Structure formats: C-alpha cells, structure tokens
Coordinates of C-alpha atoms and ligand atoms in Angstrom, one line a residue:
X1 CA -15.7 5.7 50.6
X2 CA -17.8 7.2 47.9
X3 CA -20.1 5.0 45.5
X4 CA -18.5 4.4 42.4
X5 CA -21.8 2.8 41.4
X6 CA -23.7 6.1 41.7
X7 CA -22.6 7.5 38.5
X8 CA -22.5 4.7 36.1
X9 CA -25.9 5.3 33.8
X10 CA -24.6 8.8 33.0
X11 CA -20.8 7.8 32.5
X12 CA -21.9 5.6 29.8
X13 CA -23.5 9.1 28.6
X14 CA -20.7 11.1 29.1
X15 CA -18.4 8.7 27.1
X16 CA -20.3 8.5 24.5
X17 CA -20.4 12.2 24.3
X18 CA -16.3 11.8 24.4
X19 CA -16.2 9.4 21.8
X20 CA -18.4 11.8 19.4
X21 CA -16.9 14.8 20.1
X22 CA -13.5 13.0 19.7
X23 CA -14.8 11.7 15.9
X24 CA -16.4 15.1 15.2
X25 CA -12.2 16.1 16.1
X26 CA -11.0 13.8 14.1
X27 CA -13.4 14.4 11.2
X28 CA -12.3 17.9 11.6
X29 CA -8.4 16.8 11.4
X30 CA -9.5 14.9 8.0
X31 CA -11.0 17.5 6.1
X32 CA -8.4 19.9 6.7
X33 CA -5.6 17.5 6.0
X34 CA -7.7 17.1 3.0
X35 CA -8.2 20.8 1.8
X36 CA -4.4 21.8 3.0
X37 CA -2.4 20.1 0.9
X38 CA 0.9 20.1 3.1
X39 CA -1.2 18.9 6.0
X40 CA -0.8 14.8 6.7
X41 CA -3.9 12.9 7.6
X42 CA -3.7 12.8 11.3
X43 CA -4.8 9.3 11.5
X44 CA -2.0 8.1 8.8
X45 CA 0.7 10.2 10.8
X46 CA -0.6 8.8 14.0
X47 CA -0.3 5.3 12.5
X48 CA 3.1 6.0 10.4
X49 CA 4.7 6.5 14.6
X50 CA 3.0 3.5 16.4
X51 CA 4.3 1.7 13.3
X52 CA 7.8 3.0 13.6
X53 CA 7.8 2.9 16.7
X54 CA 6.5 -0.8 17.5
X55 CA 9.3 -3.0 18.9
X56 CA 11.4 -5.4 17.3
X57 CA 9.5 -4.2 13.9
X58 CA 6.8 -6.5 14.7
X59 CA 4.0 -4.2 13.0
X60 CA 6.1 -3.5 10.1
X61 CA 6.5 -7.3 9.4
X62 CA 2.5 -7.0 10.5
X63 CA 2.5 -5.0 7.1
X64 CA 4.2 -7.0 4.6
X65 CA 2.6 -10.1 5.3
X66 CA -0.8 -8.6 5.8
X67 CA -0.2 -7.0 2.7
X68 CA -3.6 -5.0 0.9
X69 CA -5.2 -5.6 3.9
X70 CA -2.7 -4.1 6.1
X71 CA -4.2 -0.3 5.4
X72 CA -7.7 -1.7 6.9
X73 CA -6.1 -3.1 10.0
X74 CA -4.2 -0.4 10.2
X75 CA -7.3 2.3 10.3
X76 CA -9.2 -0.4 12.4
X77 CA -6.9 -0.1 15.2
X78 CA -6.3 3.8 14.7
X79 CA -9.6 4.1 15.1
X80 CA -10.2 1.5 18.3
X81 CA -7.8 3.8 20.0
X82 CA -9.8 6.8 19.3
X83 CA -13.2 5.2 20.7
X84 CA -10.8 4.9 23.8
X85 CA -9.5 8.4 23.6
X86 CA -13.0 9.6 23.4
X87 CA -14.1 7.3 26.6
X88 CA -11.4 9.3 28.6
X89 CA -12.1 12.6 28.0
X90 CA -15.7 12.5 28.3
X91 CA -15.3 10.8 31.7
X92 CA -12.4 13.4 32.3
X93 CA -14.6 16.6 30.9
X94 CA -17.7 15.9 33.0
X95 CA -15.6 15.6 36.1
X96 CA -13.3 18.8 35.1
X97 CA -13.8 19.8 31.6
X98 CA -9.9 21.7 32.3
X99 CA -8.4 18.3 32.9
X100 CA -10.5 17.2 29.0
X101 CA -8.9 20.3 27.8
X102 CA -5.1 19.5 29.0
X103 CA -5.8 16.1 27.5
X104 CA -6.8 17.4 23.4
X105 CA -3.9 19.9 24.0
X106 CA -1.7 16.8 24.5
X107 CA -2.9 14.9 21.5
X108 CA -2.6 17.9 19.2
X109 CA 1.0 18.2 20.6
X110 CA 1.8 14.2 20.0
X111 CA -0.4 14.8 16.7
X112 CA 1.8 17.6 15.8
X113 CA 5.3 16.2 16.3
X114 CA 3.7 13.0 14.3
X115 CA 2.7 15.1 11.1
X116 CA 6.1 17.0 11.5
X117 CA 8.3 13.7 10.5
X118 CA 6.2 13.2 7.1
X119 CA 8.1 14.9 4.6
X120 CA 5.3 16.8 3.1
X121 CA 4.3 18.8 6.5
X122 CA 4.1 22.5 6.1
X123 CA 3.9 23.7 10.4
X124 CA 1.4 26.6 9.8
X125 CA -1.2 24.3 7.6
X126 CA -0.3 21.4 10.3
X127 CA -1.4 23.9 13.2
X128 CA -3.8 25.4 11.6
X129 CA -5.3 21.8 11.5
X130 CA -5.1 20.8 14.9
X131 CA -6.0 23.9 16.2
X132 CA -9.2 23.6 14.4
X133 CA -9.1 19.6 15.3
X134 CA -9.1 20.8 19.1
X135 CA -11.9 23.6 18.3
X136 CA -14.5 20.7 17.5
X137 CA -13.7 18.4 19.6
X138 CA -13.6 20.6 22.8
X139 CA -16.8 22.7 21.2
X140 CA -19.2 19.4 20.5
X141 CA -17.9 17.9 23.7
X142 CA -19.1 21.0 25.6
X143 CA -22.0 21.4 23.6
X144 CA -23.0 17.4 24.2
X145 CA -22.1 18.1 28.1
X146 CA -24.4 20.7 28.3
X147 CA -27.3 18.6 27.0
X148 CA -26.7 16.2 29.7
X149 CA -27.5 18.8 31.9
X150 CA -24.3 19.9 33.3
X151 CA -22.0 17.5 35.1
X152 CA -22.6 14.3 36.2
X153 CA -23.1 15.4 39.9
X154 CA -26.1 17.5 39.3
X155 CA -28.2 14.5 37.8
X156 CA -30.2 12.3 40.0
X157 CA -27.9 9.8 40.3
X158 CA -29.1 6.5 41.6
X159 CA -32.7 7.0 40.2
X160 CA -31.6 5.6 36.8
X161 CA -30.9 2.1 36.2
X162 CA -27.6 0.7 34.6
X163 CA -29.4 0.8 31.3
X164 CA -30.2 4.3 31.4
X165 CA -34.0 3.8 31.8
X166 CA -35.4 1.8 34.8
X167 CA -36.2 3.3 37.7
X168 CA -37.8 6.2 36.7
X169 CA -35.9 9.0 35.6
X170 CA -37.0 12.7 35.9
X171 CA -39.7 13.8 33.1
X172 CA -36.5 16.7 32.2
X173 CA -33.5 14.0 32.6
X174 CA -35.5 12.2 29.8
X175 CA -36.0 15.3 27.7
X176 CA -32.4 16.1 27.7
X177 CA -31.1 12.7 27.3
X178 CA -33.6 12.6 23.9
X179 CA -32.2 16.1 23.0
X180 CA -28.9 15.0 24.2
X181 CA -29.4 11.5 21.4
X182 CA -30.3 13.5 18.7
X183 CA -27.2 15.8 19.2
X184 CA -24.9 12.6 19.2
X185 CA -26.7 11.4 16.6
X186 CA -26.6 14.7 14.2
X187 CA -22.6 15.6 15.1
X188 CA -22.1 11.7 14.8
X189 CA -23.6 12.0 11.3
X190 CA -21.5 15.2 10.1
X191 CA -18.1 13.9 11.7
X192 CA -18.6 10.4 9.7
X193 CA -19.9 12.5 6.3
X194 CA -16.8 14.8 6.5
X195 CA -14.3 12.2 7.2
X196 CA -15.4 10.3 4.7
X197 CA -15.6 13.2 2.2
X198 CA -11.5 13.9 3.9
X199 CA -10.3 10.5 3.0
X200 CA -11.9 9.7 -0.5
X201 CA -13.2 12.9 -2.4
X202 CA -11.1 15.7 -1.4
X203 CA -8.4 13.6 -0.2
X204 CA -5.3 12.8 -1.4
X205 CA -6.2 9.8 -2.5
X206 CA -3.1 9.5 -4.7
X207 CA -4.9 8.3 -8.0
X208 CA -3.3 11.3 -10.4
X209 CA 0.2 12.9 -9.9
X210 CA 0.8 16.7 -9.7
X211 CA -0.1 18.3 -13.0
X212 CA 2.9 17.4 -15.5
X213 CA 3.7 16.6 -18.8
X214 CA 5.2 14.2 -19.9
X215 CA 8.0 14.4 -22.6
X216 CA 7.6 12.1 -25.9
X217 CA 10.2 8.7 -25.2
X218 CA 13.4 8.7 -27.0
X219 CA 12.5 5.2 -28.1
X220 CA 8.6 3.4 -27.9
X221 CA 7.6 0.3 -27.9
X222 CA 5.0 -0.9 -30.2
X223 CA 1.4 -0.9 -29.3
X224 CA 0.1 -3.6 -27.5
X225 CA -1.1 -6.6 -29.8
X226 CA -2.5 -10.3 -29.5
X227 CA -4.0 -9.4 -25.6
X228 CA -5.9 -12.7 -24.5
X229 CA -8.1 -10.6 -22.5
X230 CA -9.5 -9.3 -25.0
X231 CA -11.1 -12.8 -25.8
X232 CA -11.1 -14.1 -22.4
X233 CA -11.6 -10.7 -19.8
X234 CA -10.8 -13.0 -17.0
X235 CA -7.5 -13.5 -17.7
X236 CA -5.0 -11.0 -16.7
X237 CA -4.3 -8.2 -19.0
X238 CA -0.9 -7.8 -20.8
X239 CA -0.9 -4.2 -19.1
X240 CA -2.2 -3.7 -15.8
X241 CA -4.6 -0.8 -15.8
X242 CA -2.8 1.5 -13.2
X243 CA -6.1 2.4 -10.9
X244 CA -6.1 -2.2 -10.7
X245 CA -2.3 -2.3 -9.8
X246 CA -1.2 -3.4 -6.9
X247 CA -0.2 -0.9 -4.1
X248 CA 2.3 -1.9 -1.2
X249 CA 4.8 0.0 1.0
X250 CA 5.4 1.2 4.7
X251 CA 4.3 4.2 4.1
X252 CA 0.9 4.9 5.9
X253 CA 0.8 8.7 4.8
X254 CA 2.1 8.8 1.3
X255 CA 4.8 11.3 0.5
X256 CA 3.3 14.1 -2.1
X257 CA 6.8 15.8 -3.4
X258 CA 7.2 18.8 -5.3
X259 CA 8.6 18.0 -8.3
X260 CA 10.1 21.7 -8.2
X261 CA 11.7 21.0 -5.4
X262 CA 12.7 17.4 -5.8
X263 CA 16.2 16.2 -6.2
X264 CA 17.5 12.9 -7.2
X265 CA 21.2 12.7 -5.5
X266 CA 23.2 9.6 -6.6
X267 CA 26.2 9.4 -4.4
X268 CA 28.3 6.5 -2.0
X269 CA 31.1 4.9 -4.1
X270 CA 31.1 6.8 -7.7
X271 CA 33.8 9.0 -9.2
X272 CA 31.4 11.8 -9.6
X273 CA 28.6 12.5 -6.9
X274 CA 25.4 13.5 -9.4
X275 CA 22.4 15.3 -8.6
X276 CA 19.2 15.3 -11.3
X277 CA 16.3 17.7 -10.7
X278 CA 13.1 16.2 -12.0
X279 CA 13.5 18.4 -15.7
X280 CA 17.4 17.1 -15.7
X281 CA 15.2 13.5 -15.8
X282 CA 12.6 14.7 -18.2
X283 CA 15.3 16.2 -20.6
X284 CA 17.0 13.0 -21.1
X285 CA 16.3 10.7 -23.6
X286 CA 13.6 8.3 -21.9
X287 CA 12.6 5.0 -22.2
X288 CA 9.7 2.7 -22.4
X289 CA 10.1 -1.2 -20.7
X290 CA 7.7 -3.5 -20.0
X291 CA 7.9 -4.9 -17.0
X292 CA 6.3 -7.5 -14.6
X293 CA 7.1 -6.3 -11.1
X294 CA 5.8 -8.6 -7.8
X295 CA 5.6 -8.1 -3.8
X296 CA 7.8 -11.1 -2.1
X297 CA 4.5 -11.4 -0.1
X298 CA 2.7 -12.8 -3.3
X299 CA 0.6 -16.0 -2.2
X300 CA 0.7 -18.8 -4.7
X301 CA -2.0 -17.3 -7.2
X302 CA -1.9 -13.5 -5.3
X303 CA -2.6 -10.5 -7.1
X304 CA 0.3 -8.8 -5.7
X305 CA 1.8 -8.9 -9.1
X306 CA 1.7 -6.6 -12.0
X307 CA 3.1 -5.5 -15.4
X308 CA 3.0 -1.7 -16.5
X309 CA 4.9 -0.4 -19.5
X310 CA 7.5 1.8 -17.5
X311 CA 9.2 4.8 -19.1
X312 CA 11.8 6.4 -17.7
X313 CA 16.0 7.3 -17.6
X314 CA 18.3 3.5 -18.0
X315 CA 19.6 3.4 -14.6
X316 CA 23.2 2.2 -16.1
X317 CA 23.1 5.0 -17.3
X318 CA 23.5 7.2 -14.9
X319 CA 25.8 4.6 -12.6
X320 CA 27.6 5.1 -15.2
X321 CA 28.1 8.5 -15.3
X322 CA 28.9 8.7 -11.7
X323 CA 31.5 5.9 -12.3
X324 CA 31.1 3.4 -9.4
X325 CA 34.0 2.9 -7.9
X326 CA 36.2 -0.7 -7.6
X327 CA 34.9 -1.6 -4.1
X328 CA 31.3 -0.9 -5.2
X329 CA 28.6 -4.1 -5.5
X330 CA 25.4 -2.9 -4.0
X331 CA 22.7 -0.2 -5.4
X332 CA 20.5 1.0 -2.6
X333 CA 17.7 3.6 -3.2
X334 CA 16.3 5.5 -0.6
X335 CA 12.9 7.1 -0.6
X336 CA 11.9 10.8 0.3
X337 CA 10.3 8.8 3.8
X338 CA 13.6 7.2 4.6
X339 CA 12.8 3.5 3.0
X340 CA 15.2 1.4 1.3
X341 CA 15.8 -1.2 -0.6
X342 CA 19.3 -2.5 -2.1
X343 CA 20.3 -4.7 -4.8
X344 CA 23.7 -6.2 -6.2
X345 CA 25.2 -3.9 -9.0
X346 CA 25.9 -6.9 -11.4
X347 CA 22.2 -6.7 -11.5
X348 CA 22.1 -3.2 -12.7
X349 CA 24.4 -3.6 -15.3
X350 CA 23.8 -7.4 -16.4
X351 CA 22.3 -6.2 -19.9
X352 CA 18.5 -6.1 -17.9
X353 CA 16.6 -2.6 -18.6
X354 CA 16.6 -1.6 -14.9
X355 CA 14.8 2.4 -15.1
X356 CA 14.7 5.5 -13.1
X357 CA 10.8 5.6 -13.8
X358 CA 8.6 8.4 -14.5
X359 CA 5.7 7.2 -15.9
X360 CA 3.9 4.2 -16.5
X361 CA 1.4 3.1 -18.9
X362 CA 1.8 6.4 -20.3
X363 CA 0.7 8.5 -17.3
X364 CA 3.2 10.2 -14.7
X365 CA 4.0 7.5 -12.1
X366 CA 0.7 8.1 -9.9
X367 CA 1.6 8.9 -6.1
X368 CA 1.1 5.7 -5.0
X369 CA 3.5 4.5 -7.1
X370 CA 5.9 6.7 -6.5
X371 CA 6.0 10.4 -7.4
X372 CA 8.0 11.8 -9.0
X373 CA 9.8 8.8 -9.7
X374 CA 11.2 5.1 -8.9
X375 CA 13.6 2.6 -9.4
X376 CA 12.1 -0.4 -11.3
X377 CA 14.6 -3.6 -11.5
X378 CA 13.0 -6.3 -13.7
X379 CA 13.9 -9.8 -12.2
X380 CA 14.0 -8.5 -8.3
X381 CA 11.2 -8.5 -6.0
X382 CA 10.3 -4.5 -5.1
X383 CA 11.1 -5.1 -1.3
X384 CA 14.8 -5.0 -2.2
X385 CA 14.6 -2.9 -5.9
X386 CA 11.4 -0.9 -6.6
X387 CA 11.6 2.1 -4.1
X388 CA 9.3 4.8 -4.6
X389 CA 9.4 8.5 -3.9
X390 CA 13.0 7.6 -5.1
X391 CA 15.6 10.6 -3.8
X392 CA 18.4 8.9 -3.5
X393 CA 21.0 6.5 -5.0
X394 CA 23.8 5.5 -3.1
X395 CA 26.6 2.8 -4.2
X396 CA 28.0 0.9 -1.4
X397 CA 29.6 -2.6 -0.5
X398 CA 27.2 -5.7 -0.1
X399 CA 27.7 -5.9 3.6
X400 CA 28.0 -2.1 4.2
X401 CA 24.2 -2.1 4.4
X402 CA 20.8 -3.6 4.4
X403 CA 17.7 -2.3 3.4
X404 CA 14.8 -1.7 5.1
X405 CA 13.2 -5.9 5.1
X406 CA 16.5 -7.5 5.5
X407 CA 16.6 -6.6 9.2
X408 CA 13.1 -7.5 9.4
X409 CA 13.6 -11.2 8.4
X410 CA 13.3 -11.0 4.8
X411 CA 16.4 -12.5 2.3
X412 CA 19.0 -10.1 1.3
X413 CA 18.9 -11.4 -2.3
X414 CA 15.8 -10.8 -3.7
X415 CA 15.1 -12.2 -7.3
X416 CA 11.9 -13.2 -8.1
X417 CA 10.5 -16.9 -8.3
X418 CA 9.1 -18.4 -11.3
X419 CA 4.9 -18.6 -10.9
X420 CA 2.1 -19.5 -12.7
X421 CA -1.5 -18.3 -11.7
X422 CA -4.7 -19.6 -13.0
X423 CA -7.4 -17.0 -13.9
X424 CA -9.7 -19.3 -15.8
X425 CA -11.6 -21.3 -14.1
X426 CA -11.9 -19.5 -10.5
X427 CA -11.8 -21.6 -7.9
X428 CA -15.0 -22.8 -6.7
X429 CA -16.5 -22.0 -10.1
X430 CA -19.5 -24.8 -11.5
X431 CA -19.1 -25.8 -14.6
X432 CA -20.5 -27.4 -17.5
X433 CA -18.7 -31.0 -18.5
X434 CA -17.7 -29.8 -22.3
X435 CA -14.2 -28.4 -23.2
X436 CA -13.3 -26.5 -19.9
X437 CA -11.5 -23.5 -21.1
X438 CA -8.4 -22.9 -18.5
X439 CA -6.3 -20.0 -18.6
X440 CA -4.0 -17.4 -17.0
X441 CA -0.2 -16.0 -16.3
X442 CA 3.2 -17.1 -16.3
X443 CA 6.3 -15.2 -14.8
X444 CA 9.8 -15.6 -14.5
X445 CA 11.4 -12.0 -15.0
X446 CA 14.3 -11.6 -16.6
X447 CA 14.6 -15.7 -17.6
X448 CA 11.1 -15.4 -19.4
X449 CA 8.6 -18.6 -20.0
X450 CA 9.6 -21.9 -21.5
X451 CA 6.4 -23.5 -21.0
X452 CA 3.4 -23.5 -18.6
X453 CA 1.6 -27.0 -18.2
X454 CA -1.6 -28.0 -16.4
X455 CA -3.5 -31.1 -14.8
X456 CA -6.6 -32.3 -13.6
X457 CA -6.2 -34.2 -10.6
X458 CA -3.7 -36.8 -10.4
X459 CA -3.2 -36.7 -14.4
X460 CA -0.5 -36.0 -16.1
X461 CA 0.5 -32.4 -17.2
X462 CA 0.2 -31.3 -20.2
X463 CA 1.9 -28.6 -21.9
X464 CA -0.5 -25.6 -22.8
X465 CA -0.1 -22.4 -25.4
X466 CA 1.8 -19.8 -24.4
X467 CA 1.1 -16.9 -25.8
X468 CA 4.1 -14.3 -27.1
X469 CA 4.9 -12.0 -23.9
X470 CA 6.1 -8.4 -24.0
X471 CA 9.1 -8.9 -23.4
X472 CA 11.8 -11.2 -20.8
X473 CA 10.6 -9.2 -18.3
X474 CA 6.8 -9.5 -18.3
X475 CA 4.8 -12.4 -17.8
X476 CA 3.0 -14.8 -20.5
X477 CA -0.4 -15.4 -21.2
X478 CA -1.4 -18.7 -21.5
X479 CA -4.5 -20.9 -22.6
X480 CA -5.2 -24.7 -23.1
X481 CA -8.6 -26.8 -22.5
X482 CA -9.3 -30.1 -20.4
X483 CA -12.8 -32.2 -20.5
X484 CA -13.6 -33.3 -17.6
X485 CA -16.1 -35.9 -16.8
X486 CA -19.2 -35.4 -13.9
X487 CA -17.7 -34.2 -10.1
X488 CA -15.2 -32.5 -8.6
X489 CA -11.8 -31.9 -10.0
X490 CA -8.6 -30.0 -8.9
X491 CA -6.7 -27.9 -11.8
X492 CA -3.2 -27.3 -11.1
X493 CA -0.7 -24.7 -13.1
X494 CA 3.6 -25.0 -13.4
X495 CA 5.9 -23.8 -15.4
X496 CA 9.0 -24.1 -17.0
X497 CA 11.1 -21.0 -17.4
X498 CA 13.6 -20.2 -20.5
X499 CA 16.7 -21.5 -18.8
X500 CA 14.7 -25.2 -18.6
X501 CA 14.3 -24.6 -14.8
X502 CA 11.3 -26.0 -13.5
X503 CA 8.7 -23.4 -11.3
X504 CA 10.1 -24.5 -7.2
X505 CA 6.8 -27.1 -6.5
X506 CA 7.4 -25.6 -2.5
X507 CA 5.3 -25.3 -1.2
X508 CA 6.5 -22.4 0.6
X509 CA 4.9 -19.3 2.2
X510 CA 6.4 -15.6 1.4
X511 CA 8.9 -15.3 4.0
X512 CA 11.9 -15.1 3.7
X513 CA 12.2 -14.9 -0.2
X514 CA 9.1 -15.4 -1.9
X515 CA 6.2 -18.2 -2.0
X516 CA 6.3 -21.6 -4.0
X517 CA 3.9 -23.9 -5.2
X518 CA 1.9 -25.1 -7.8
X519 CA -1.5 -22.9 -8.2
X520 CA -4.4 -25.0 -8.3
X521 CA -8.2 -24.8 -8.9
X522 CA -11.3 -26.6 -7.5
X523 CA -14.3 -27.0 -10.1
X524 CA -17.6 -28.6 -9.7
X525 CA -18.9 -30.5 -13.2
X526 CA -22.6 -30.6 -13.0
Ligands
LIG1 N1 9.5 4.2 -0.6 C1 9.1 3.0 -0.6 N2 9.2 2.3 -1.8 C2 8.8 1.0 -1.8 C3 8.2 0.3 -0.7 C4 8.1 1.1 0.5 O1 7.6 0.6 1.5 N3 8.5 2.4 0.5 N4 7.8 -1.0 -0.8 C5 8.4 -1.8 -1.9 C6 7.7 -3.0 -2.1 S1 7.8 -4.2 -0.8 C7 7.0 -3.3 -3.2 S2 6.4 -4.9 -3.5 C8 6.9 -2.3 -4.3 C9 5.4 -2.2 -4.7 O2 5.3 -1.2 -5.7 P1 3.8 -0.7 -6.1 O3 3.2 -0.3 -4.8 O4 4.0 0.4 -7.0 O5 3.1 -1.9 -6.7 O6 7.3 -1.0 -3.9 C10 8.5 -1.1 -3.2 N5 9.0 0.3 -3.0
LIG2 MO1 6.8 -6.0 -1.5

C-alpha cells in the first residue's frame, strides 16, 4: 500500500496553490460580471441556486430572519465553499492537471446554467465571463504548480516535515517554495484587489437606477417642515435618506431591467387584461405619498423600517381600469425574479394611497428598491405588498394562491403592528442626572398615532409630544424628558394608535406576523 503520509508537506502546498488560483478565478468572474453589464456576479448566481434550491426553504427562512445580515452569511459560506473548491483542484491538478481542468470546466458549466436563470443574463457576456473565469484560474494554477517544481512526485518527499520546514529540505525546494510564496502572495493580492474593485466600484452596486428622468407629479406634497432631527440628529428623520433605507429581499443577484424593455402586465380576474410599458407609467398623472413601509422581521426597536415620500401611478387606478371581476379578493405582484407577495383587494381600494412606485424621495426607485418600479401598500408589511422589480399584477381568489413567505411559515395577512422605537437615549448610553432628553418614532400605518408614552422603570407612563406626522401612513416623531436620580434605569416606549388601540405589549418575536413589545432603554446616571 503506498504512503499516504509521503506527500502531505507539499499537499498543503498544492492546495493552497488551488485555493489561490480558484480566488484569482473568481476575482476574474467579478470584474467581468462587473464591466459586462448583462453578466450576474457569479458568486450571487451561485448563491441565488443553493438558496432556491435548499430543502424545505430552510435557507430562505435563513434570510428573512437573518435579515441585513443575511447578504454576509450568505458570501461567508459562498466563499467557505470556494476555499474547498480550490483544496480539490490543487490536490487534483498536481496529481493530473487534465482531471483540475475537467473539474473548472464543470463549475463554469453549473456557473453557467446558474447566471442563465437571473433575468438580466445576456449568454455571450455570461461566456465570455467564465471563459475568462476558467483562463485565470487554470493559468495561476499552472503557473503556481510550476513554482513548486512540477508535481508532487518529483519533490523529495519525506525529507520535509509536516510543517513544511524540519528535516531539511533541498537548498532549491526552499528557493522555489520562497518564489513559489511570493507568487501566492502577489496573485492572492491582485485576485482580492480586483474582486473588491468587482463588487463595490465597478459593480452594480445598485445605488443609482439607469439614467431616467423623471416626469413632474400631477400632484406634490408640500416640502417637508417641523423635522425633529433637525434639533435632535439622533432621532429618525421624517424621510429616510434612500442610501440609509433599509434593503431586504430574496434576491441575491439583483435584477437590473431595461426599462425599454420592461412591461408591467396586470391580468388574473379583470374585465380587461392591461399591459403598461414604463413611458405608459411615466405619462400618467403621478403621485407623491408618504409612506412608512417595515420588514415583518423588524425586532422590537429594528431599523428594518422606513419612510420615503413615494411617487408613482394609484394602484386603484389601474385595478380599476382592468375591472376586477366578482370572484376577485386578492392582489398578488410578481417580480421580474419570480417573487411574490399578495394582499386582499379591500385593501387596495379601502380609500389607502396604495402606488405603482417610480420614485422615491424624488429619485427613480434605486435598484435595490426596485427598478423600474414597485408596489407600495401603506398599512401591509412588504413580505406580502411591497414587491420589487414589479412585472406583474395578477387578481385572483384569496385561497387561489399564496405568495412567496406564506408557504414559508409566515401569516397570510400581513398588516403591520403598531411600534414605538426609542432613538434618544441609546441603550447603554451614560448620562448626566439633569432633564434626560428621550426621543424617537411611532408607527401604526394606515391607523396613524394617538399617543406615544414612556417610563422609567417601574413608574408610571407618561404621555409624551407627538409631533405632527406626514401623513396616516408614516410614523410620528415624538419627544418628552424624564429626571432621573443617580444609577441605572430602564426607559420603556408604547403607544396608542388613532383607533384608541393600545401597541400589542407581546412580547413576540417576528414570526409569523410581526414582533411585539414595548422598546426599552438601559441608561447609566453618573
Ligand atoms: N421582488 C421582490 N420584492 C420584494 C421582496 C423580495 O424578496 N423580492 N421582499 C419584500 C420584503 S420582505 C420587504 S420587507 C420589502 C423591502 O423593501 P426595501 O428593500 O425597498 O426596503 O420588499 C419586498 N419586496
Ligand atoms: Mo420583509
């Protein structure tokens, strides 16, 4: 039986050589995905599969809950599997480098078919990619080989010691291996620098839509007046500036449409089956609404919450020119990527300014938020309203579907819970023992805020100012003070919304339809 001992310093050499060249592929892969526009991240398409194609839709639920952090996670693991890739096909390559090449001619293959299923995939840009992916990997892994002095057979095996060094090596095994280092360490260097550059600079990192402009609204809203942050910048702004809003979704690659080609199709129970192109939206008389809109995953005090001033076509509008049909009671948009999200049509039409958004906060809706446009239902979490890369609108019976969570676990219904968060004092915050200055948000879209009250420890609550809000739909800012004597205290938060219906005091975590509880704050006194 041969010694499978004899070659162990240099395997640990000829992985790492796999994993670089592997990175130096995948680096590759980035930039072009980054300069080629129709060309998917690899990574992201690699990660949109495993995703879909996870059992039971445990990673998917993985997602929601995990929430901003999800994207991390998600890359963390993409890129754990690629350290194992590379492992393989160095050991493979310095046996037969043939067998290395079969094996980056497989994952360009599983790479391609991956890219192919995001909507946004042109197949020469996607092969010219991969083919260039597959250049570097197999070129740095041949070129690293070669520095280790061909394969593993011809070093003297058995001189070196497991870590590389005892047992005196050749004076030209340790040559190579310090030329064969600084390769690594160069191409290691490059393939990090050019990923990098692939995912933030050149990439698609979805900050600014496609070049458009923006037709003036039918009707405006007035400019923005009486913003506590303006006095206070802790507390939440009216608006939420769109680079701080809050980004969440299944989609790992995000869809980039062509608004030339785009078509909004609104179809299922109706009189009249409509289609819009982008202009048909644009060339109707648009409308701006402020609106609070919130992830069911919101923790008690979460940022997964925000309010943008939305312009864009009245969705009863157009349900109303396609003329839903008697047996119709459910609105369910589905995205360019296949997502959904469906919502009772009472709710459309209950007097609430639900939009077919193009824009918010006067900018067209930014790809991450949905290019070229959205469905925005004030009063209804976005896992069953708010779907992005909107294409379709069909009208359907309440049981004759469910959107994309409901399978997953999450409630059918979706409207959103009343919350209060506290901004002012952060938790863990030290603070003098004079008038403590306390201070945040209130939201209970479409009811609006009755009241918000607070209270030090086991005191009583006490109403606070609520500031004017936007509108029904957006939160309230609010402000009161407490004094507070030497030590540690705990602030809490509640409110009261318009209908006299107390906040749920829970507590509750997200699942199924949203969290409850009272936020609360520790302080210090000195
Ligand atoms: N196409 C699509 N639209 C989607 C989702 C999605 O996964 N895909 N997620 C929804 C969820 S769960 C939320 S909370 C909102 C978030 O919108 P935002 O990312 O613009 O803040 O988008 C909704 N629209
Ligand atoms: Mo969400």
């Amino acid at each position: 039986m041969a010694d499978p001992e004899v070659a162990v310093p240099n395997r640990r050499l000829v992985s790492l050589a796999g994993v670089v060249a592997t990175f130096v592929g995948l680096a590759a892969a980035e930039l072009a995905a980054a300069l080629l526009v129709t060309v998917p991240s690899p990574l992201d398409a690699l990660g949109q599969q495993v995703v879909a194609l996870a059992p039971g839709g445990f990673l998917t639920t993985a997602i929601e809950i995990l929430g901003p952090a999800n994207r991390a996670v998600l890359l963390g693991s993409s890129l754990l599997v690629a350290v194992g890739l590379g492992v393989l096909l160095g050991r493979l390559a310095a046996g037969r480098f043939v067998v290395a090449v079969a094996l980056v001619g497989g994952v360009a293959v599983a790479a391609l078919a991956a890219s192919l299923t995001s909507p946004d995939a042109a197949l020469p840009t996607v092969l010219l990619a991969l083919v260039a992916a597959s250049w570097a990997t197999l070129g740095s892994l041949r070129l690293l080989l070669a520095r280790l002095g061909a394969p593993v057979a011809a070093t003297s095996a058995g001189t070196d010691g497991p870590d590389g060094r005892r047992g005196g090596p050749t004076a030209t095994a340790a040559v190579d291996r310090r030329r064969f280092l600084r390769l690594t360490g160069v191409l290691g260097a490059s393939a990090a620098l050019a990923g990098t550059l692939g995912r933030t600079t050149f990439g698609f990192a979805g900050a600014a839509a496609p070049d458009v402009t923006l037709p003036e609204p039918a009707s405006t809203l007035p400019p923005i007046r009486g913003d506590l942050a303006a006095e206070l910048p802790e507390v939440t702004p009216l608006l939420t500036p769109v680079d701080d809003f809050f980004r969440i979704d299944a989609a790992i690659a995000l869809p980039r449409v062509d608004p030339a080609d785009w078509r909004l199709r609104i179809h299922g129970l109706v009189d009249r089956e409509l289609e819009f192109t982008y202009q048909d939206l644009l060339d109707r008389d648009l409308v701006e609404v402020d609106a609070t809109i919130s992830c069911v995953s919101n923790e008690v005090g979460g940022d997964l919450v925000g309010t943008a001033r939305w312009l864009g076509v009245p969705l009863v509008e157009l349900l109303d020119e396609a003329g839903p049909t008697a047996r119709a009671e459910q609105v369910v948009g589905r995205s360019v990527d296949g997502w959904t999200g469906g919502f009772p049509l009472e709710v459309a039409t209950d007097g609430r300014e639900a939009l077919v958004a193009v824009a918010m906060n006067d900018v067209p809706l930014p790809v991450r938020h949905g290019f070229p446009a959205r469905l925005v239902v004030p009063g209804l979490y976005g896992y069953v309203s708010a779907t992005k890369w909107l294409q379709d609108i069909e009208l359907t019976t309440w049981d004759g579907f469910d959107g994309y969570w409901v399978p997953r676990g999450w409630s059918k219904q979706g409207p959103v819970k009343t919350m209060t968060r506290i901004d002012l004092p952060a938790s863990g915050d030290r603070v003098e023992d004079a008038d403590l200055v306390v201070a945040g948000v209130a939201w209970a879209p479409v009811r609006g805020i009755g009241q918000v009250e607070i209270r030090v420890d086991d005191g009583p609550w006490e109403p606070v100012e609520v500031l004017p809000p936007l509108s029904e739909a957006t939160w309230v800012q609010w402000r009161g003070t407490v004094a507070l004597p030497p030590g540690d205290h705990t602030i809490a938060a509640r409110a009261v919304d318009a209908h006299g219906e107390p906040q749920p005091e829970g507590p509750a975590p997200p699942a199924p339809d949203g969290a409850e509880g009272w936020h609360s704050v520790r302080v210090e006194v000195a």
